[in-house]
């Protein structure tokens, strides 16, 4: 049997799908129709009958199609009825937590800020999580320097303080003082925690979820800077 009947019916579809993917890796290329017919015969030989057998096969069909939808299986040219495990599928199987990696990649499928979209997404998909996070935060630093008309030597946390301090070029004078301080602290904290350490030493971004969230934080900060720039005219 491809997977125990109760697990096929009770596990989330993505977990059933990864279980199938591991079996496919051991067994080679697959034909969807042949696979489901063989699975059905196997379940019936083990006493599964009627509606229960049909329910399990539907669960397997869902999992199979989930693998295709997420690019983990693809049609084998020129016989598209036969499927093979894609490079992405192999990467997911080789990851310590394949589902976490898949979800992290999905996070970055949103419309990222144009200044980081192409490069950062490409680095992330190559597994260069630290470089992706660093590049995204570095772009925040570059954008702040441009908008604040700061010197090339103005860097990191001191640059954020200079730009957003009371009376600074990026301070929002229409906001309450507490909000201005909070904005400065937000940018200082983001750069200090997620950009500066990577500038000086190796940072372990082995968790793709963490790296993807850093990229999304940089995306938010860049959009906030765009809004601030538009208000200034």
mmCIF file of C-alpha atoms in Angstrom, residues 17-205:
data_model
loop_
_atom_site.group_PDB
_atom_site.id
_atom_site.type_symbol
_atom_site.label_atom_id
_atom_site.label_comp_id
_atom_site.label_asym_id
_atom_site.label_seq_id
_atom_site.Cartn_x
_atom_site.Cartn_y
_atom_site.Cartn_z
ATOM 1 C CA UNK A 17 1.676 14.202 -0.683
ATOM 2 C CA UNK A 18 5.201 14.242 0.748
ATOM 3 C CA UNK A 19 4.806 10.634 1.824
ATOM 4 C CA UNK A 20 3.919 9.742 -1.771
ATOM 5 C CA UNK A 21 6.817 11.817 -3.073
ATOM 6 C CA UNK A 22 9.281 9.825 -0.964
ATOM 7 C CA UNK A 23 7.846 6.595 -2.359
ATOM 8 C CA UNK A 24 8.096 7.961 -5.883
ATOM 9 C CA UNK A 25 11.738 8.797 -5.271
ATOM 10 C CA UNK A 26 12.408 5.170 -4.446
ATOM 11 C CA UNK A 27 10.248 3.761 -7.242
ATOM 12 C CA UNK A 28 11.080 6.006 -10.194
ATOM 13 C CA UNK A 29 8.791 7.735 -12.682
ATOM 14 C CA UNK A 30 5.057 7.302 -12.195
ATOM 15 C CA UNK A 31 1.905 7.182 -14.284
ATOM 16 C CA UNK A 32 -0.988 8.732 -12.354
ATOM 17 C CA UNK A 33 -3.638 6.357 -13.676
ATOM 18 C CA UNK A 34 -1.527 3.255 -13.183
ATOM 19 C CA UNK A 35 -0.536 4.390 -9.709
ATOM 20 C CA UNK A 36 -4.153 4.861 -8.568
ATOM 21 C CA UNK A 37 -5.245 1.547 -10.092
ATOM 22 C CA UNK A 38 -2.385 -0.254 -8.367
ATOM 23 C CA UNK A 39 -3.113 1.492 -5.082
ATOM 24 C CA UNK A 40 -6.788 0.547 -5.290
ATOM 25 C CA UNK A 41 -5.944 -3.098 -5.892
ATOM 26 C CA UNK A 42 -3.508 -3.068 -2.982
ATOM 27 C CA UNK A 43 -6.064 -1.629 -0.553
ATOM 28 C CA UNK A 44 -8.753 -4.074 -1.639
ATOM 29 C CA UNK A 45 -6.370 -7.000 -1.236
ATOM 30 C CA UNK A 46 -5.863 -5.808 2.338
ATOM 31 C CA UNK A 47 -9.588 -5.837 3.079
ATOM 32 C CA UNK A 48 -10.599 -2.273 2.243
ATOM 33 C CA UNK A 49 -13.981 -2.249 0.504
ATOM 34 C CA UNK A 50 -16.633 0.016 -0.989
ATOM 35 C CA UNK A 51 -16.919 3.623 0.074
ATOM 36 C CA UNK A 52 -13.888 3.473 2.346
ATOM 37 C CA UNK A 53 -11.644 2.286 -0.467
ATOM 38 C CA UNK A 54 -13.023 5.023 -2.724
ATOM 39 C CA UNK A 55 -12.402 7.658 -0.021
ATOM 40 C CA UNK A 56 -8.773 6.582 0.358
ATOM 41 C CA UNK A 57 -8.206 6.678 -3.400
ATOM 42 C CA UNK A 58 -9.698 10.170 -3.566
ATOM 43 C CA UNK A 59 -7.307 11.246 -0.796
ATOM 44 C CA UNK A 60 -4.388 9.829 -2.788
ATOM 45 C CA UNK A 61 -5.597 11.549 -5.955
ATOM 46 C CA UNK A 62 -5.749 14.859 -4.070
ATOM 47 C CA UNK A 63 -2.214 14.352 -2.774
ATOM 48 C CA UNK A 64 -0.927 13.393 -6.222
ATOM 49 C CA UNK A 65 -2.461 16.496 -7.785
ATOM 50 C CA UNK A 66 -1.120 18.640 -4.925
ATOM 51 C CA UNK A 67 2.397 17.512 -5.878
ATOM 52 C CA UNK A 68 1.803 18.544 -9.485
ATOM 53 C CA UNK A 69 0.197 21.862 -8.526
ATOM 54 C CA UNK A 70 3.187 22.788 -6.349
ATOM 55 C CA UNK A 71 5.720 21.855 -9.003
ATOM 56 C CA UNK A 72 7.135 18.814 -7.225
ATOM 57 C CA UNK A 73 6.080 16.466 -10.018
ATOM 58 C CA UNK A 74 6.031 17.245 -13.722
ATOM 59 C CA UNK A 75 5.160 15.512 -16.988
ATOM 60 C CA UNK A 76 8.015 13.544 -18.517
ATOM 61 C CA UNK A 77 8.585 14.635 -22.116
ATOM 62 C CA UNK A 78 7.440 13.519 -24.574
ATOM 63 C CA UNK A 79 5.086 11.206 -22.621
ATOM 64 C CA UNK A 80 3.277 13.710 -20.411
ATOM 65 C CA UNK A 81 1.218 10.944 -18.775
ATOM 66 C CA UNK A 82 4.374 9.817 -16.976
ATOM 67 C CA UNK A 83 5.580 12.069 -14.183
ATOM 68 C CA UNK A 84 9.003 12.596 -12.663
ATOM 69 C CA UNK A 85 10.191 14.348 -9.519
ATOM 70 C CA UNK A 86 11.290 17.882 -10.373
ATOM 71 C CA UNK A 87 14.393 19.647 -9.107
ATOM 72 C CA UNK A 88 12.153 21.491 -6.694
ATOM 73 C CA UNK A 89 10.734 18.192 -5.509
ATOM 74 C CA UNK A 90 14.224 16.804 -4.935
ATOM 75 C CA UNK A 91 15.139 19.946 -2.961
ATOM 76 C CA UNK A 92 12.039 19.583 -0.810
ATOM 77 C CA UNK A 93 12.853 15.935 -0.117
ATOM 78 C CA UNK A 94 16.414 16.866 0.825
ATOM 79 C CA UNK A 95 15.421 19.661 3.206
ATOM 80 C CA UNK A 96 15.282 19.021 6.974
ATOM 81 C CA UNK A 97 11.660 20.228 6.874
ATOM 82 C CA UNK A 98 10.366 20.127 3.322
ATOM 83 C CA UNK A 99 6.975 21.618 4.117
ATOM 84 C CA UNK A 100 8.558 24.547 5.973
ATOM 85 C CA UNK A 101 10.748 25.270 2.955
ATOM 86 C CA UNK A 102 7.778 25.053 0.608
ATOM 87 C CA UNK A 103 5.751 27.452 2.751
ATOM 88 C CA UNK A 104 8.679 29.858 3.054
ATOM 89 C CA UNK A 105 9.030 29.950 -0.733
ATOM 90 C CA UNK A 106 5.289 30.544 -1.043
ATOM 91 C CA UNK A 107 5.602 33.567 1.257
ATOM 92 C CA UNK A 108 7.876 35.208 -1.301
ATOM 93 C CA UNK A 109 5.506 34.624 -4.198
ATOM 94 C CA UNK A 110 3.776 37.882 -3.257
ATOM 95 C CA UNK A 111 4.462 41.077 -5.207
ATOM 96 C CA UNK A 112 7.721 42.073 -3.542
ATOM 97 C CA UNK A 113 9.028 45.628 -3.750
ATOM 98 C CA UNK A 114 10.600 46.175 -7.195
ATOM 99 C CA UNK A 115 14.008 47.001 -5.736
ATOM 100 C CA UNK A 116 14.369 43.538 -4.171
ATOM 101 C CA UNK A 117 11.964 41.293 -6.092
ATOM 102 C CA UNK A 118 14.153 39.731 -8.770
ATOM 103 C CA UNK A 119 17.477 39.372 -6.979
ATOM 104 C CA UNK A 120 16.252 38.430 -3.531
ATOM 105 C CA UNK A 121 13.695 35.911 -4.762
ATOM 106 C CA UNK A 122 16.319 34.272 -6.996
ATOM 107 C CA UNK A 123 18.810 34.025 -4.119
ATOM 108 C CA UNK A 124 16.176 32.527 -1.860
ATOM 109 C CA UNK A 125 15.131 29.892 -4.404
ATOM 110 C CA UNK A 126 18.797 28.942 -4.786
ATOM 111 C CA UNK A 127 18.894 28.262 -1.056
ATOM 112 C CA UNK A 128 21.030 31.335 -0.296
ATOM 113 C CA UNK A 129 18.855 32.397 2.629
ATOM 114 C CA UNK A 130 21.433 34.544 4.401
ATOM 115 C CA UNK A 131 22.318 36.418 1.214
ATOM 116 C CA UNK A 132 18.647 36.977 0.413
ATOM 117 C CA UNK A 133 17.906 38.392 3.868
ATOM 118 C CA UNK A 134 21.036 40.536 3.854
ATOM 119 C CA UNK A 135 20.382 41.899 0.345
ATOM 120 C CA UNK A 136 16.833 42.841 1.257
ATOM 121 C CA UNK A 137 17.875 44.724 4.393
ATOM 122 C CA UNK A 138 20.817 46.353 2.618
ATOM 123 C CA UNK A 139 18.353 47.780 0.114
ATOM 124 C CA UNK A 140 16.464 49.371 3.008
ATOM 125 C CA UNK A 141 19.717 50.973 4.149
ATOM 126 C CA UNK A 142 20.465 52.219 0.612
ATOM 127 C CA UNK A 143 16.982 53.684 0.235
ATOM 128 C CA UNK A 144 17.157 55.485 3.581
ATOM 129 C CA UNK A 145 20.535 56.950 2.621
ATOM 130 C CA UNK A 146 19.133 58.190 -0.700
ATOM 131 C CA UNK A 147 16.010 59.772 0.781
ATOM 132 C CA UNK A 148 17.945 61.349 3.647
ATOM 133 C CA UNK A 149 20.658 62.663 1.271
ATOM 134 C CA UNK A 150 23.177 61.151 3.662
ATOM 135 C CA UNK A 151 26.852 60.535 2.977
ATOM 136 C CA UNK A 152 28.177 57.225 1.669
ATOM 137 C CA UNK A 153 29.893 56.710 5.005
ATOM 138 C CA UNK A 154 26.602 56.872 6.906
ATOM 139 C CA UNK A 155 25.771 53.262 7.682
ATOM 140 C CA UNK A 156 23.598 50.972 9.729
ATOM 141 C CA UNK A 157 21.948 51.976 12.980
ATOM 142 C CA UNK A 158 23.588 55.446 13.160
ATOM 143 C CA UNK A 159 22.209 56.200 9.694
ATOM 144 C CA UNK A 160 18.689 55.287 10.836
ATOM 145 C CA UNK A 161 19.059 57.548 13.862
ATOM 146 C CA UNK A 162 20.318 60.412 11.720
ATOM 147 C CA UNK A 163 17.502 60.019 9.200
ATOM 148 C CA UNK A 164 14.578 59.576 11.596
ATOM 149 C CA UNK A 165 15.615 61.597 14.645
ATOM 150 C CA UNK A 166 13.639 64.658 15.725
ATOM 151 C CA UNK A 167 14.198 67.155 12.930
ATOM 152 C CA UNK A 168 15.842 64.530 10.726
ATOM 153 C CA UNK A 169 15.136 64.416 6.993
ATOM 154 C CA UNK A 170 12.794 61.412 7.255
ATOM 155 C CA UNK A 171 11.069 62.350 10.500
ATOM 156 C CA UNK A 172 7.315 62.780 10.110
ATOM 157 C CA UNK A 173 6.634 66.107 11.790
ATOM 158 C CA UNK A 174 2.886 65.554 11.451
ATOM 159 C CA UNK A 175 3.072 62.560 13.791
ATOM 160 C CA UNK A 176 3.216 62.640 17.555
ATOM 161 C CA UNK A 177 6.701 62.578 19.058
ATOM 162 C CA UNK A 178 6.156 59.046 20.362
ATOM 163 C CA UNK A 179 5.272 57.813 16.876
ATOM 164 C CA UNK A 180 8.372 59.489 15.440
ATOM 165 C CA UNK A 181 10.551 57.743 18.011
ATOM 166 C CA UNK A 182 8.806 54.443 17.326
ATOM 167 C CA UNK A 183 9.482 54.814 13.601
ATOM 168 C CA UNK A 184 13.159 55.489 14.260
ATOM 169 C CA UNK A 185 13.328 52.499 16.606
ATOM 170 C CA UNK A 186 11.649 50.276 14.024
ATOM 171 C CA UNK A 187 14.252 51.018 11.365
ATOM 172 C CA UNK A 188 17.141 50.930 13.826
ATOM 173 C CA UNK A 189 16.015 47.585 15.184
ATOM 174 C CA UNK A 190 15.479 46.022 11.777
ATOM 175 C CA UNK A 191 18.889 47.098 10.499
ATOM 176 C CA UNK A 192 20.661 46.337 13.768
ATOM 177 C CA UNK A 193 19.218 42.847 14.126
ATOM 178 C CA UNK A 194 18.878 41.612 10.560
ATOM 179 C CA UNK A 195 21.404 43.552 8.459
ATOM 180 C CA UNK A 196 24.383 44.536 10.578
ATOM 181 C CA UNK A 197 25.246 41.058 11.951
ATOM 182 C CA UNK A 198 25.453 39.623 8.430
ATOM 183 C CA UNK A 199 27.810 42.447 7.498
ATOM 184 C CA UNK A 200 30.332 41.429 10.136
ATOM 185 C CA UNK A 201 29.998 37.682 10.675
ATOM 186 C CA UNK A 202 28.351 34.509 9.466
ATOM 187 C CA UNK A 203 24.701 34.337 10.492
ATOM 188 C CA UNK A 204 22.891 31.000 10.522
ATOM 189 C CA UNK A 205 19.800 31.385 8.380
#
